XYZ file of N, CA, C and O in Angstrom:
324
model
N 2.409 -2.817 -8.776
C 3.074 -1.941 -9.716
C 3.279 -0.582 -9.045
O 2.383 -0.054 -8.401
N 4.472 -0.049 -9.224
C 4.811 1.230 -8.622
C 5.181 2.219 -9.722
O 5.999 1.918 -10.587
N 4.569 3.381 -9.705
C 4.855 4.429 -10.682
C 5.625 5.534 -9.968
O 5.188 6.040 -8.932
N 6.775 5.882 -10.525
C 7.581 6.970 -9.968
C 7.043 8.285 -10.534
O 7.393 8.704 -11.635
N 6.144 8.921 -9.799
C 5.454 10.107 -10.284
C 6.400 11.294 -10.469
O 6.203 12.122 -11.356
N 7.424 11.397 -9.671
C 8.371 12.504 -9.802
C 9.129 12.411 -11.124
O 9.307 13.411 -11.825
N 9.558 11.205 -11.489
C 10.255 11.025 -12.768
C 9.317 11.268 -13.944
O 9.720 11.852 -14.955
N 8.083 10.814 -13.805
C 7.109 11.036 -14.864
C 6.838 12.520 -15.059
O 6.733 13.004 -16.203
N 6.767 13.260 -13.973
C 6.571 14.708 -14.054
C 7.788 15.380 -14.691
O 7.625 16.288 -15.525
N 8.986 14.929 -14.329
C 10.199 15.482 -14.947
C 10.208 15.258 -16.449
O 10.528 16.162 -17.229
N 9.846 14.073 -16.881
C 9.820 13.749 -18.309
C 8.773 14.582 -19.025
O 9.010 15.090 -20.131
N 7.613 14.761 -18.413
C 6.559 15.557 -19.035
C 6.987 17.021 -19.181
O 6.724 17.656 -20.211
N 7.665 17.557 -18.186
C 8.112 18.955 -18.254
C 9.173 19.133 -19.329
O 9.125 20.086 -20.117
N 10.125 18.208 -19.394
C 11.178 18.304 -20.405
C 10.593 18.139 -21.805
O 10.981 18.849 -22.743
N 9.650 17.239 -21.971
C 9.030 17.036 -23.281
C 8.240 18.274 -23.713
O 8.307 18.686 -24.878
N 7.528 18.878 -22.788
C 6.771 20.093 -23.122
C 7.713 21.248 -23.458
O 7.469 22.005 -24.400
N 8.800 21.372 -22.714
C 9.769 22.443 -22.990
C 10.445 22.233 -24.334
O 10.655 23.193 -25.099
N 10.786 20.995 -24.670
C 11.414 20.713 -25.954
C 10.447 20.984 -27.111
O 10.839 21.548 -28.134
N 9.198 20.605 -26.945
C 8.209 20.866 -27.989
C 8.005 22.362 -28.187
O 7.943 22.849 -29.322
N 7.931 23.099 -27.097
C 7.787 24.548 -27.189
C 9.011 25.183 -27.848
O 8.881 26.083 -28.681
N 10.190 24.700 -27.506
C 11.416 25.245 -28.092
C 11.462 25.004 -29.596
O 11.822 25.905 -30.366
N 11.083 23.819 -30.034
C 11.104 23.516 -31.472
C 10.097 24.393 -32.207
O 10.401 24.955 -33.271
N 8.910 24.541 -31.663
C 7.892 25.379 -32.312
C 8.351 26.830 -32.382
O 8.215 27.496 -33.421
N 8.929 27.353 -31.313
C 9.407 28.734 -31.316
C 10.563 28.932 -32.281
O 10.637 29.953 -32.978
N 11.466 27.980 -32.356
C 12.594 28.101 -33.284
C 12.137 28.088 -34.731
O 12.640 28.857 -35.561
N 11.178 27.248 -35.068
C 10.649 27.235 -36.437
C 9.907 28.536 -36.730
O 10.023 29.099 -37.817
N 9.181 29.063 -35.753
C 8.483 30.336 -35.940
C 9.479 31.478 -36.156
O 9.286 32.329 -37.041
N 10.562 31.507 -35.364
C 11.587 32.532 -35.560
C 12.269 32.388 -36.909
O 12.641 33.386 -37.542
N 12.440 31.161 -37.384
C 13.021 30.947 -38.706
C 12.114 31.515 -39.794
O 12.584 32.144 -40.744
N 10.818 31.312 -39.651
C 9.887 31.864 -40.633
C 9.885 33.388 -40.605
O 9.806 34.036 -41.655
N 9.991 33.959 -39.432
C 10.070 35.418 -39.327
C 11.359 35.914 -39.965
O 11.371 36.923 -40.681
N 12.460 35.214 -39.741
C 13.731 35.602 -40.343
C 13.698 35.526 -41.858
O 14.256 36.383 -42.549
N 13.035 34.517 -42.388
C 12.937 34.401 -43.845
C 11.962 35.411 -44.441
O 12.095 35.789 -45.600
N 10.989 35.842 -43.668
C 9.997 36.775 -44.211
C 10.532 38.191 -44.324
O 9.892 39.033 -44.941
N 11.688 38.483 -43.758
C 12.231 39.839 -43.844
C 13.007 40.072 -45.127
O 13.499 41.171 -45.342
N 13.116 39.068 -45.987
C 13.908 39.234 -47.202
C 13.290 40.248 -48.150
O 13.950 41.144 -48.621
N 12.022 40.113 -48.480
C 11.361 41.056 -49.381
C 9.969 41.348 -48.847
O 9.394 40.580 -48.096
N 9.456 42.468 -49.289
C 8.077 42.815 -48.946
C 7.305 42.964 -50.251
O 7.791 43.533 -51.210
N 6.099 42.453 -50.262
C 5.264 42.495 -51.457
C 4.084 43.429 -51.220
O 3.477 43.423 -50.157
N 3.783 44.203 -52.232
C 2.601 45.059 -52.157
C 1.352 44.245 -52.461
O 1.419 43.126 -52.955
N 0.215 44.840 -52.188
C -1.050 44.145 -52.424
C -1.302 43.923 -53.912
O -1.977 42.981 -54.294
N -0.735 44.797 -54.778
C -0.961 44.631 -56.213
C 0.005 43.633 -56.846
O -0.032 43.419 -58.053
N 0.865 43.008 -56.045
C 1.733 41.957 -56.560
C 3.127 42.413 -56.935
O 3.965 41.590 -57.262
N 3.405 43.694 -56.886
C 4.739 44.169 -57.236
C 5.618 44.197 -55.987
O 5.126 44.283 -54.871
N 6.912 44.121 -56.200
C 7.853 44.175 -55.080
C 8.090 45.615 -54.677
O 8.274 46.492 -55.510
N 8.098 45.849 -53.389
C 8.386 47.170 -52.852
C 9.864 47.178 -52.451
O 10.224 46.854 -51.337
N 10.708 47.559 -53.386
C 12.147 47.503 -53.171
C 12.580 48.541 -52.144
O 13.507 48.317 -51.378
N 11.904 49.661 -52.074
C 12.311 50.734 -51.168
C 12.147 50.319 -49.699
O 12.938 50.722 -48.855
N 11.134 49.519 -49.391
C 10.913 49.150 -47.993
C 11.488 47.775 -47.649
O 11.225 47.257 -46.574
N 12.263 47.201 -48.562
C 12.856 45.896 -48.282
C 13.935 46.040 -47.216
O 14.534 47.099 -47.043
N 14.161 44.974 -46.509
C 15.168 44.985 -45.460
C 16.544 45.193 -46.083
O 16.916 44.481 -47.008
N 17.313 46.148 -45.596
C 18.623 46.379 -46.194
C 19.615 45.255 -45.919
O 20.631 45.148 -46.574
N 19.309 44.403 -44.936
C 20.199 43.294 -44.616
C 19.443 41.973 -44.678
O 19.178 41.354 -43.656
N 19.098 41.509 -45.878
C 18.349 40.245 -45.951
C 19.187 39.047 -45.527
O 18.645 38.037 -45.110
N 20.493 39.163 -45.618
C 21.342 38.033 -45.230
C 21.251 37.767 -43.725
O 21.396 36.623 -43.287
N 21.016 38.796 -42.941
C 20.876 38.613 -41.495
C 19.643 37.764 -41.179
O 19.697 36.864 -40.335
N 18.538 38.038 -41.851
C 17.329 37.244 -41.636
C 17.519 35.798 -42.043
O 17.050 34.877 -41.367
N 18.215 35.590 -43.152
C 18.469 34.221 -43.607
C 19.402 33.510 -42.630
O 19.208 32.330 -42.324
N 20.396 34.216 -42.118
C 21.319 33.606 -41.158
C 20.589 33.211 -39.872
O 20.822 32.132 -39.324
N 19.700 34.078 -39.406
C 18.912 33.754 -38.210
C 18.024 32.548 -38.482
O 17.895 31.650 -37.647
N 17.427 32.504 -39.661
C 16.560 31.381 -40.011
C 17.344 30.075 -40.067
O 16.886 29.043 -39.561
N 18.524 30.121 -40.640
C 19.341 28.910 -40.736
C 19.751 28.439 -39.345
O 19.681 27.242 -39.036
N 20.156 29.364 -38.491
C 20.553 28.980 -37.130
C 19.382 28.413 -36.340
O 19.530 27.431 -35.601
N 18.214 29.021 -36.482
C 17.032 28.525 -35.768
C 16.633 27.135 -36.254
O 16.314 26.250 -35.443
N 16.655 26.922 -37.563
C 16.298 25.604 -38.084
C 17.346 24.560 -37.713
O 17.007 23.401 -37.448
N 18.601 24.961 -37.682
C 19.649 24.039 -37.264
C 19.456 23.638 -35.799
O 19.562 22.457 -35.442
N 19.155 24.607 -34.953
C 18.923 24.305 -33.538
C 17.702 23.404 -33.357
O 17.731 22.454 -32.562
N 16.634 23.685 -34.093
C 15.441 22.839 -33.999
C 15.743 21.423 -34.482
O 15.300 20.442 -33.870
N 16.503 21.316 -35.552
C 16.877 19.999 -36.061
C 17.737 19.230 -35.073
O 17.583 18.013 -34.915
N 18.642 19.928 -34.395
C 19.476 19.266 -33.396
C 18.648 18.772 -32.215
O 18.898 17.682 -31.679
N 17.662 19.545 -31.804
C 16.783 19.113 -30.704
C 16.005 17.868 -31.106
O 15.898 16.903 -30.345
N 15.486 17.865 -32.326
C 14.725 16.705 -32.806
C 15.630 15.484 -32.928
O 15.262 14.376 -32.514
N 16.832 15.664 -33.481
C 17.757 14.538 -33.620
C 18.184 13.984 -32.270
O 18.316 12.769 -32.104
N 18.381 14.851 -31.287
C 18.747 14.382 -29.950
C 17.590 13.599 -29.330
O 17.810 12.569 -28.680
N 16.384 14.047 -29.534
C 15.232 13.305 -29.033
C 15.114 11.937 -29.683
O 14.809 10.943 -29.005
N 15.364 11.868 -30.994
C 15.342 10.567 -31.670
C 16.469 9.669 -31.176
O 16.278 8.455 -31.021
N 17.623 10.263 -30.923
C 18.735 9.489 -30.374
C 18.370 8.890 -29.012
O 18.691 7.737 -28.716
N 17.714 9.686 -28.177
C 17.315 9.188 -26.862
C 16.283 8.061 -26.973
O 16.268 7.138 -26.154
N 15.426 8.128 -27.984
C 14.442 7.069 -28.163
C 15.076 5.770 -28.648
O 14.694 4.691 -28.224
N 16.053 5.886 -29.546
C 16.662 4.700 -30.131
C 17.686 4.067 -29.209
O 17.760 2.845 -29.095
N 18.465 4.891 -28.526
C 19.562 4.351 -27.688
C 19.078 3.720 -26.409
O 18.069 3.803 -25.900
């Protein structure tokens, strides 16, 4: 039996990079969604310190989740095909 160690190393590096990319994209999406409102410790909304552009955070979150979903779908495609 012969194992192609170079190919195995290539696959391991690509898999680690893809996993890191998905985790970072989901983390950036959560950060983008967290900029919509800020809550005080007493439970009331602090409207004065809220982000003036909450749509930008939501747009970043949507793009990050879309990119993460595309990476996952491409990986599933490679497994099935």
